[in-house]
């Protein structure tokens, strides 16, 4: 968020168009919305990352509820569960996730889901949620992906898809219906090959698109137009041409 104008310009130079900038805590939301208001190809999402769940009581969540009514806020999140770091207790994380799901359904917007080492709880919660949305920086297998796709979710791949060790994830990506796949940065983390070790940024998602093109056996342009229309369908926006 610090230098959004220059970062977005570098991405557009690479042919990357249409962005969602998700907040991860109450303090981020105004900045995310401000970027979306300044750029007609950027939208925002409002939510509390599971790391911050312990700070997301009803009063803190009021900031998300207020932001959810903004036209430039097209999704609720990121939110979810993270049992790897466990910065907040499991029960708190689940309660806060449920709060986000309930809001998303109320305002009829998708949720952006973070899931790490919490897949069993996550699938159970999402399957009975009646919500729609996207699993961000997906790292699970084909079976989990397809169960969630059956419930109306999209699957988003980060730079991990290009990592040498990620054969299982590539097999999963190859098997998915193309109209349910998105690509993302998870900036500043998870820069794709050959940029590993640097701060990630949206210009680099081209590398993830190239990886998908090779897995799917289609031209890069097809991945670009497919992921663009998937983005527009999920977030119910039209990216200006
Ligand atoms: Zn995340």
Short mmCIF file of C-alpha atoms and ligand atoms in Angstrom, two decimals:
data_model
loop_
_atom_site.label_atom_id
_atom_site.label_comp_id
_atom_site.label_asym_id
_atom_site.label_seq_id
_atom_site.Cartn_x
_atom_site.Cartn_y
_atom_site.Cartn_z
CA UNK A 1 0.00 0.00 0.00
CA UNK A 2 2.95 2.33 0.63
CA UNK A 3 3.65 3.16 -3.01
CA UNK A 4 0.53 1.95 -4.74
CA UNK A 5 0.65 4.33 -7.71
CA UNK A 6 4.09 3.21 -8.91
CA UNK A 7 3.38 -0.45 -8.13
CA UNK A 8 0.16 -0.37 -10.16
CA UNK A 9 1.92 1.40 -13.05
CA UNK A 10 4.55 -1.37 -13.23
CA UNK A 11 1.79 -3.99 -13.25
CA UNK A 12 -0.18 -2.28 -16.03
CA UNK A 13 3.03 -2.11 -18.11
CA UNK A 14 3.12 -5.90 -17.91
CA UNK A 15 -0.51 -6.13 -19.07
CA UNK A 16 -1.95 -6.79 -15.60
CA UNK A 17 -5.36 -5.13 -15.20
CA UNK A 18 -7.94 -5.29 -12.41
CA UNK A 19 -6.87 -5.47 -8.77
CA UNK A 20 -8.35 -6.11 -5.36
CA UNK A 21 -6.43 -4.79 -2.37
CA UNK A 22 -7.58 -6.55 0.79
CA UNK A 23 -7.23 -5.08 4.26
CA UNK A 24 -6.04 -7.41 7.01
CA UNK A 25 -7.08 -5.42 10.06
CA UNK A 26 -9.22 -2.44 11.04
CA UNK A 27 -6.33 0.00 10.65
CA UNK A 28 -5.76 -0.97 6.99
CA UNK A 29 -9.27 -0.50 5.73
CA UNK A 30 -9.22 3.24 5.10
CA UNK A 31 -5.93 2.94 3.17
CA UNK A 32 -7.26 0.10 1.02
CA UNK A 33 -10.45 2.01 0.23
CA UNK A 34 -8.46 5.18 -0.56
CA UNK A 35 -6.36 3.33 -3.16
CA UNK A 36 -9.53 1.92 -4.72
CA UNK A 37 -11.05 5.40 -4.87
CA UNK A 38 -7.96 6.78 -6.62
CA UNK A 39 -7.75 4.06 -9.32
CA UNK A 40 -10.71 2.95 -11.42
CA UNK A 41 -9.18 -0.53 -11.96
CA UNK A 42 -8.70 -1.18 -8.22
CA UNK A 43 -11.25 -2.35 -5.66
CA UNK A 44 -10.89 -3.00 -1.93
CA UNK A 45 -11.85 -5.73 0.53
CA UNK A 46 -12.41 -5.21 4.25
CA UNK A 47 -11.72 -7.73 6.99
CA UNK A 48 -9.55 -9.04 9.81
CA UNK A 49 -6.85 -11.60 9.01
CA UNK A 50 -7.00 -14.59 11.42
CA UNK A 51 -3.73 -13.37 12.96
CA UNK A 52 -5.70 -10.34 14.13
CA UNK A 53 -8.80 -12.25 15.22
CA UNK A 54 -8.14 -11.67 18.92
CA UNK A 55 -8.54 -7.92 18.28
CA UNK A 56 -11.76 -8.31 16.32
CA UNK A 57 -14.51 -7.90 18.89
CA UNK A 58 -17.92 -6.46 17.99
CA UNK A 59 -16.69 -2.87 18.35
CA UNK A 60 -13.65 -3.42 16.13
CA UNK A 61 -15.76 -5.27 13.58
CA UNK A 62 -18.02 -2.22 13.21
CA UNK A 63 -15.28 -0.75 10.98
CA UNK A 64 -15.66 -3.70 8.60
CA UNK A 65 -19.44 -3.45 8.67
CA UNK A 66 -19.27 0.22 7.79
CA UNK A 67 -16.78 -0.39 4.96
CA UNK A 68 -18.88 -3.25 3.60
CA UNK A 69 -21.46 -0.72 2.41
CA UNK A 70 -18.91 1.20 0.31
CA UNK A 71 -19.28 0.80 -3.45
CA UNK A 72 -15.53 0.31 -3.93
CA UNK A 73 -15.47 -2.50 -1.35
CA UNK A 74 -16.32 -5.59 -3.39
CA UNK A 75 -15.47 -8.35 -0.90
CA UNK A 76 -15.20 -9.17 2.80
CA UNK A 77 -11.72 -10.25 3.87
CA UNK A 78 -9.23 -11.34 4.05
CA UNK A 79 -10.47 -13.50 6.86
CA UNK A 80 -10.12 -17.14 7.78
CA UNK A 81 -8.20 -19.58 9.92
CA UNK A 82 -4.46 -20.01 10.53
CA UNK A 83 -3.52 -22.88 12.85
CA UNK A 84 0.14 -22.73 11.79
CA UNK A 85 0.88 -19.51 13.68
CA UNK A 86 -2.11 -19.66 16.07
CA UNK A 87 -1.74 -15.95 16.88
CA UNK A 88 -5.32 -16.10 18.10
CA UNK A 89 -7.01 -19.09 19.82
CA UNK A 90 -8.83 -21.52 17.54
CA UNK A 91 -12.29 -20.75 19.00
CA UNK A 92 -11.70 -17.02 18.53
CA UNK A 93 -10.59 -17.50 14.95
CA UNK A 94 -13.70 -19.54 14.16
CA UNK A 95 -16.04 -17.03 15.81
CA UNK A 96 -14.45 -14.14 13.91
CA UNK A 97 -14.60 -16.03 10.61
CA UNK A 98 -18.30 -16.71 11.21
CA UNK A 99 -18.82 -12.99 11.82
CA UNK A 100 -17.26 -12.21 8.42
CA UNK A 101 -19.34 -14.89 6.68
CA UNK A 102 -22.55 -13.57 8.19
CA UNK A 103 -21.72 -10.03 7.02
CA UNK A 104 -20.75 -11.21 3.52
CA UNK A 105 -24.10 -12.93 3.14
CA UNK A 106 -25.95 -9.92 4.51
CA UNK A 107 -24.35 -7.51 2.01
CA UNK A 108 -24.23 -10.14 -0.76
CA UNK A 109 -20.50 -9.85 -1.39
CA UNK A 110 -17.89 -12.62 -1.68
CA UNK A 111 -15.44 -13.53 1.08
CA UNK A 112 -11.66 -13.77 0.63
CA UNK A 113 -10.50 -16.77 2.66
CA UNK A 114 -7.10 -17.41 4.27
CA UNK A 115 -6.56 -21.05 5.31
CA UNK A 116 -3.39 -22.53 6.74
CA UNK A 117 -3.28 -25.93 8.46
CA UNK A 118 -6.98 -25.53 9.24
CA UNK A 119 -8.52 -27.24 6.23
CA UNK A 120 -10.82 -29.66 8.06
CA UNK A 121 -12.53 -26.89 10.04
CA UNK A 122 -12.49 -24.58 7.02
CA UNK A 123 -14.19 -26.97 4.62
CA UNK A 124 -16.85 -27.82 7.22
CA UNK A 125 -17.55 -24.13 7.90
CA UNK A 126 -17.63 -23.09 4.23
CA UNK A 127 -19.75 -26.04 3.12
CA UNK A 128 -22.53 -25.13 5.50
CA UNK A 129 -22.02 -21.33 5.19
CA UNK A 130 -24.07 -20.56 2.10
CA UNK A 131 -21.43 -17.91 1.31
CA UNK A 132 -19.47 -17.49 -1.91
CA UNK A 133 -15.93 -16.28 -2.40
CA UNK A 134 -12.35 -17.28 -3.07
CA UNK A 135 -9.73 -19.40 -1.32
CA UNK A 136 -6.67 -17.18 -1.51
CA UNK A 137 -3.12 -18.52 -2.03
CA UNK A 138 -4.53 -22.02 -2.28
CA UNK A 139 -2.17 -24.84 -1.24
CA UNK A 140 -4.49 -27.81 -0.75
CA UNK A 141 -5.22 -30.70 -3.07
CA UNK A 142 -7.65 -31.33 -5.89
CA UNK A 143 -10.29 -32.95 -3.68
CA UNK A 144 -10.60 -29.93 -1.36
CA UNK A 145 -10.58 -27.53 -4.33
CA UNK A 146 -13.36 -29.37 -6.12
CA UNK A 147 -15.52 -29.68 -3.01
CA UNK A 148 -15.36 -25.91 -2.57
CA UNK A 149 -15.83 -25.19 -6.27
CA UNK A 150 -19.00 -27.29 -6.04
CA UNK A 151 -20.18 -24.83 -3.37
CA UNK A 152 -19.54 -21.85 -5.63
CA UNK A 153 -16.03 -20.90 -4.52
CA UNK A 154 -13.10 -19.84 -6.67
CA UNK A 155 -9.50 -21.00 -6.18
CA UNK A 156 -6.68 -18.45 -6.31
CA UNK A 157 -3.04 -19.36 -6.91
CA UNK A 158 -0.07 -17.32 -5.70
CA UNK A 159 3.63 -17.57 -6.62
CA UNK A 160 3.77 -20.93 -4.84
CA UNK A 161 2.47 -22.41 -8.10
CA UNK A 162 5.89 -21.75 -9.65
CA UNK A 163 8.00 -23.14 -6.78
CA UNK A 164 10.12 -26.17 -7.62
CA UNK A 165 8.62 -28.18 -4.76
CA UNK A 166 5.00 -27.53 -5.79
CA UNK A 167 4.33 -30.48 -8.13
CA UNK A 168 1.22 -31.52 -6.17
CA UNK A 169 -0.21 -28.00 -6.36
CA UNK A 170 0.48 -27.85 -10.12
CA UNK A 171 -1.36 -31.16 -10.56
CA UNK A 172 -4.29 -29.65 -8.67
CA UNK A 173 -4.28 -26.46 -10.79
CA UNK A 174 -4.15 -28.50 -13.97
CA UNK A 175 -7.27 -30.42 -12.99
CA UNK A 176 -9.53 -27.49 -12.10
CA UNK A 177 -12.23 -25.94 -14.29
CA UNK A 178 -10.60 -22.86 -15.85
CA UNK A 179 -13.57 -20.66 -15.09
CA UNK A 180 -12.97 -20.98 -11.33
CA UNK A 181 -9.31 -19.98 -11.12
CA UNK A 182 -7.77 -16.64 -10.10
CA UNK A 183 -4.17 -15.47 -9.72
CA UNK A 184 -2.72 -13.21 -7.04
CA UNK A 185 0.41 -11.93 -5.37
CA UNK A 186 -0.08 -12.30 -1.61
CA UNK A 187 2.30 -9.34 -1.67
CA UNK A 188 4.81 -8.77 -0.15
CA UNK A 189 5.19 -12.56 0.23
CA UNK A 190 5.48 -15.51 -2.13
CA UNK A 191 7.10 -13.85 -5.15
CA UNK A 192 7.06 -16.32 -8.06
CA UNK A 193 10.14 -17.81 -9.73
CA UNK A 194 12.40 -16.08 -10.86
CA UNK A 195 11.73 -13.27 -8.35
CA UNK A 196 11.87 -15.36 -5.16
CA UNK A 197 13.41 -13.50 -2.24
CA UNK A 198 12.20 -10.11 -3.48
CA UNK A 199 9.13 -8.26 -2.28
CA UNK A 200 6.29 -9.55 -4.41
CA UNK A 201 4.16 -7.16 -6.49
CA UNK A 202 1.29 -7.39 -8.99
CA UNK A 203 3.54 -7.09 -12.07
CA UNK A 204 4.82 -10.58 -11.22
CA UNK A 205 1.46 -12.36 -11.54
CA UNK A 206 2.34 -12.74 -15.23
CA UNK A 207 4.70 -15.53 -14.09
CA UNK A 208 1.81 -17.36 -12.44
CA UNK A 209 -0.30 -16.91 -15.57
CA UNK A 210 2.55 -18.37 -17.65
CA UNK A 211 2.68 -21.37 -15.32
CA UNK A 212 -1.07 -21.91 -15.73
CA UNK A 213 -0.80 -21.57 -19.51
CA UNK A 214 1.79 -24.33 -19.59
CA UNK A 215 -0.27 -26.58 -17.28
CA UNK A 216 -3.45 -26.05 -19.26
CA UNK A 217 -1.77 -26.19 -22.65
CA UNK A 218 -3.27 -22.89 -23.79
CA UNK A 219 -1.77 -19.54 -24.90
CA UNK A 220 -0.95 -16.97 -22.21
CA UNK A 221 -3.60 -14.66 -23.70
CA UNK A 222 -6.28 -17.26 -22.92
CA UNK A 223 -5.23 -17.41 -19.26
CA UNK A 224 -5.28 -13.61 -19.15
CA UNK A 225 -8.79 -13.30 -20.58
CA UNK A 226 -10.09 -16.24 -18.51
CA UNK A 227 -8.76 -14.96 -15.18
CA UNK A 228 -9.98 -11.47 -16.06
CA UNK A 229 -13.52 -12.66 -16.65
CA UNK A 230 -13.36 -14.87 -13.53
CA UNK A 231 -12.35 -11.79 -11.50
CA UNK A 232 -15.25 -9.81 -12.97
CA UNK A 233 -17.71 -12.62 -12.23
CA UNK A 234 -16.56 -13.17 -8.65
CA UNK A 235 -16.34 -9.52 -7.62
CA UNK A 236 -19.20 -8.34 -9.88
CA UNK A 237 -17.21 -5.53 -11.43
CA UNK A 238 -16.15 -4.52 -14.90
CA UNK A 239 -12.46 -3.79 -15.38
CA UNK A 240 -12.12 -0.63 -17.54
CA UNK A 241 -10.35 -1.39 -20.81
ZN1 LIG B 1 -3.58 -14.87 3.65
#
